[in-house]
Amino acid sequence: MARKPRIQFEGAFYHIIVRGNQKQNIFLDDDDRNNYLERLQKYKTKYNFFLYAYVLMTNHVHLLIETPSDPISKIMQMVNFTYTRYFNKKYDKTGHLFQGRFISYLCDKENYLLSLIRYIHNNPVRAGMVKNALKYPWSSHKEYLEGTNHLVNTNKTLRLFSEKPSVAKLKYAEFMNDLDSDEHFNQYSSHRQQIIGDEQFIDEIQKHVKQLKRKTKKMPIKDLSIAIERETGVGLGLMISRKRGDQLREARRIFVLIAREMGYTMVELQDILKRDISVLSRLGNIDEMSPEGQRAKRVRERLNA
């Protein structure tokens, strides 16, 4: 059975859990932990996501991430792939380090942000590794209290407690002590993705997903080419031509993507664009969250209007 794609969109807020394959340890020393954090920092800078909390346990990791633009799958793929390569080379191992696909819970940020931060930071306490979260060096809890490392985005969270940093940190520390309030997070499903929120939040997500997946009605190619030209400045004549360039390639990619959504076959598109089917199949692969994907979305909106 094909895997269902993850729900991904701009501003999505996730609780991520990454586990070692067959429960194996993914960190064998502090250098490993530092290496993983360095990779988080590197890809946080590259993909411009928000990291609200993390904890590195022995055989798994918890992350709390908001994705302004790039999809969560791309972010986690790069972090996990490059860390696995480092780990296998260091310890002369081969194969998978992590347990299949990472688990992601799409959460209602407004109602769950603070509770999830507390839950994540208190993982070592619940595991009996320390009596107080501040004693565990491999979480972002200390950064909230002392402002060290600057890996996580603490300002937005602390301002929920108070506009005065000193007061905010005191209130945050008090809030962290209530461990029992977050026990329900232990009852999460083991499914690879789950929505965590009330009925209104779930309805909003489902509407959003339907909008992203909405198929455009089949219409004349002329109408599609006009809509693409308005968005990209490239008309059908240029798309058919043998000229090259990033702008032309983008227009062709959007053309193939939406034409396929409309129901046009590859054979029909081969006759229209004068390209081999193998070339057309590669052109139609566009990440919905990329700039191309956003332009394709605007073309759909024009056509649907």
PDB file of N, CA and C in Angstrom, residues 20-21 24-29 31-32 35-36 39 79-99:
ATOM      1  N   GLY A  20      15.405   5.508  17.017  1.00  0.00           N
ATOM      2  CA  GLY A  20      16.430   4.621  16.487  1.00  0.00           C
ATOM      3  C   GLY A  20      15.817   3.352  15.931  1.00  0.00           C
ATOM      4  N   ASN A  21      16.399   2.832  14.878  1.00  0.00           N
ATOM      5  CA  ASN A  21      15.908   1.602  14.268  1.00  0.00           C
ATOM      6  C   ASN A  21      16.000   0.447  15.262  1.00  0.00           C
ATOM      7  N   GLN A  24      17.519   1.008  18.770  1.00  0.00           N
ATOM      8  CA  GLN A  24      18.947   1.142  19.031  1.00  0.00           C
ATOM      9  C   GLN A  24      19.290   2.577  19.433  1.00  0.00           C
ATOM     10  N   ASN A  25      20.370   2.742  20.161  1.00  0.00           N
ATOM     11  CA  ASN A  25      20.821   4.062  20.558  1.00  0.00           C
ATOM     12  C   ASN A  25      21.319   4.834  19.337  1.00  0.00           C
ATOM     13  N   ILE A  26      20.947   6.095  19.264  1.00  0.00           N
ATOM     14  CA  ILE A  26      21.381   6.920  18.141  1.00  0.00           C
ATOM     15  C   ILE A  26      22.459   7.921  18.564  1.00  0.00           C
ATOM     16  N   PHE A  27      22.728   7.997  19.872  1.00  0.00           N
ATOM     17  CA  PHE A  27      23.814   8.818  20.396  1.00  0.00           C
ATOM     18  C   PHE A  27      24.647   7.951  21.338  1.00  0.00           C
ATOM     19  N   LEU A  28      25.932   7.809  21.034  1.00  0.00           N
ATOM     20  CA  LEU A  28      26.805   6.981  21.865  1.00  0.00           C
ATOM     21  C   LEU A  28      27.737   7.821  22.727  1.00  0.00           C
ATOM     22  N   ASP A  29      27.883   9.090  22.402  1.00  0.00           N
ATOM     23  CA  ASP A  29      28.680   9.975  23.249  1.00  0.00           C
ATOM     24  C   ASP A  29      28.247  11.423  23.014  1.00  0.00           C
ATOM     25  N   ASP A  31      29.866  13.849  21.674  1.00  0.00           N
ATOM     26  CA  ASP A  31      30.213  14.348  20.339  1.00  0.00           C
ATOM     27  C   ASP A  31      29.074  14.077  19.360  1.00  0.00           C
ATOM     28  N   ASP A  32      28.417  12.923  19.498  1.00  0.00           N
ATOM     29  CA  ASP A  32      27.277  12.600  18.636  1.00  0.00           C
ATOM     30  C   ASP A  32      26.139  13.597  18.869  1.00  0.00           C
ATOM     31  N   ASN A  35      26.983  16.889  17.415  1.00  0.00           N
ATOM     32  CA  ASN A  35      26.918  16.823  15.960  1.00  0.00           C
ATOM     33  C   ASN A  35      25.481  16.946  15.465  1.00  0.00           C
ATOM     34  N   TYR A  36      24.562  16.274  16.166  1.00  0.00           N
ATOM     35  CA  TYR A  36      23.144  16.354  15.775  1.00  0.00           C
ATOM     36  C   TYR A  36      22.631  17.784  15.934  1.00  0.00           C
ATOM     37  N   ARG A  39      23.758  19.987  13.161  1.00  0.00           N
ATOM     38  CA  ARG A  39      22.985  19.775  11.935  1.00  0.00           C
ATOM     39  C   ARG A  39      21.617  20.456  12.034  1.00  0.00           C
ATOM     40  N   VAL A  79      18.345  16.457   7.857  1.00  0.00           N
ATOM     41  CA  VAL A  79      18.934  16.283   9.187  1.00  0.00           C
ATOM     42  C   VAL A  79      19.261  14.813   9.436  1.00  0.00           C
ATOM     43  N   ASN A  80      18.298  13.938   9.197  1.00  0.00           N
ATOM     44  CA  ASN A  80      18.489  12.516   9.509  1.00  0.00           C
ATOM     45  C   ASN A  80      19.465  11.835   8.556  1.00  0.00           C
ATOM     46  N   PHE A  81      19.403  12.182   7.285  1.00  0.00           N
ATOM     47  CA  PHE A  81      20.298  11.553   6.307  1.00  0.00           C
ATOM     48  C   PHE A  81      21.751  11.905   6.587  1.00  0.00           C
ATOM     49  N   THR A  82      22.016  13.177   6.811  1.00  0.00           N
ATOM     50  CA  THR A  82      23.409  13.580   7.024  1.00  0.00           C
ATOM     51  C   THR A  82      23.935  13.085   8.369  1.00  0.00           C
ATOM     52  N   TYR A  83      23.058  13.028   9.388  1.00  0.00           N
ATOM     53  CA  TYR A  83      23.519  12.492  10.674  1.00  0.00           C
ATOM     54  C   TYR A  83      23.783  10.997  10.566  1.00  0.00           C
ATOM     55  N   THR A  84      22.942  10.264   9.860  1.00  0.00           N
ATOM     56  CA  THR A  84      23.155   8.828   9.670  1.00  0.00           C
ATOM     57  C   THR A  84      24.488   8.575   8.971  1.00  0.00           C
ATOM     58  N   ARG A  85      24.777   9.372   7.970  1.00  0.00           N
ATOM     59  CA  ARG A  85      26.041   9.224   7.247  1.00  0.00           C
ATOM     60  C   ARG A  85      27.233   9.454   8.192  1.00  0.00           C
ATOM     61  N   TYR A  86      27.118  10.485   9.024  1.00  0.00           N
ATOM     62  CA  TYR A  86      28.168  10.753  10.020  1.00  0.00           C
ATOM     63  C   TYR A  86      28.309   9.577  10.990  1.00  0.00           C
ATOM     64  N   PHE A  87      27.189   9.093  11.524  1.00  0.00           N
ATOM     65  CA  PHE A  87      27.187   8.033  12.538  1.00  0.00           C
ATOM     66  C   PHE A  87      27.776   6.739  11.970  1.00  0.00           C
ATOM     67  N   ASN A  88      27.323   6.352  10.787  1.00  0.00           N
ATOM     68  CA  ASN A  88      27.800   5.101  10.190  1.00  0.00           C
ATOM     69  C   ASN A  88      29.285   5.156   9.869  1.00  0.00           C
ATOM     70  N   LYS A  89      29.742   6.304   9.421  1.00  0.00           N
ATOM     71  CA  LYS A  89      31.174   6.442   9.122  1.00  0.00           C
ATOM     72  C   LYS A  89      32.003   6.374  10.403  1.00  0.00           C
ATOM     73  N   LYS A  90      31.530   7.045  11.453  1.00  0.00           N
ATOM     74  CA  LYS A  90      32.281   7.084  12.715  1.00  0.00           C
ATOM     75  C   LYS A  90      32.385   5.703  13.350  1.00  0.00           C
ATOM     76  N   TYR A  91      31.291   4.949  13.313  1.00  0.00           N
ATOM     77  CA  TYR A  91      31.262   3.657  14.006  1.00  0.00           C
ATOM     78  C   TYR A  91      31.378   2.462  13.055  1.00  0.00           C
ATOM     79  N   ASP A  92      31.725   2.752  11.800  1.00  0.00           N
ATOM     80  CA  ASP A  92      31.929   1.698  10.802  1.00  0.00           C
ATOM     81  C   ASP A  92      30.708   0.794  10.705  1.00  0.00           C
ATOM     82  N   LYS A  93      29.542   1.430  10.508  1.00  0.00           N
ATOM     83  CA  LYS A  93      28.287   0.702  10.380  1.00  0.00           C
ATOM     84  C   LYS A  93      27.669   0.956   9.016  1.00  0.00           C
ATOM     85  N   THR A  94      26.677   0.167   8.663  1.00  0.00           N
ATOM     86  CA  THR A  94      25.921   0.356   7.429  1.00  0.00           C
ATOM     87  C   THR A  94      24.435   0.220   7.731  1.00  0.00           C
ATOM     88  N   GLY A  95      23.611   0.675   6.804  1.00  0.00           N
ATOM     89  CA  GLY A  95      22.175   0.494   6.950  1.00  0.00           C
ATOM     90  C   GLY A  95      21.493   1.651   7.652  1.00  0.00           C
ATOM     91  N   HIS A  96      20.252   1.409   8.044  1.00  0.00           N
ATOM     92  CA  HIS A  96      19.404   2.444   8.614  1.00  0.00           C
ATOM     93  C   HIS A  96      19.715   2.669  10.091  1.00  0.00           C
ATOM     94  N   LEU A  97      19.836   3.918  10.460  1.00  0.00           N
ATOM     95  CA  LEU A  97      20.008   4.277  11.866  1.00  0.00           C
ATOM     96  C   LEU A  97      18.657   4.568  12.500  1.00  0.00           C
ATOM     97  N   PHE A  98      17.773   5.216  11.736  1.00  0.00           N
ATOM     98  CA  PHE A  98      16.474   5.621  12.267  1.00  0.00           C
ATOM     99  C   PHE A  98      15.372   4.657  11.843  1.00  0.00           C
ATOM    100  N   GLN A  99      14.316   4.644  12.617  1.00  0.00           N
ATOM    101  CA  GLN A  99      13.199   3.709  12.436  1.00  0.00           C
ATOM    102  C   GLN A  99      12.248   4.233  11.365  1.00  0.00           C
TER     103      GLN A  99
END
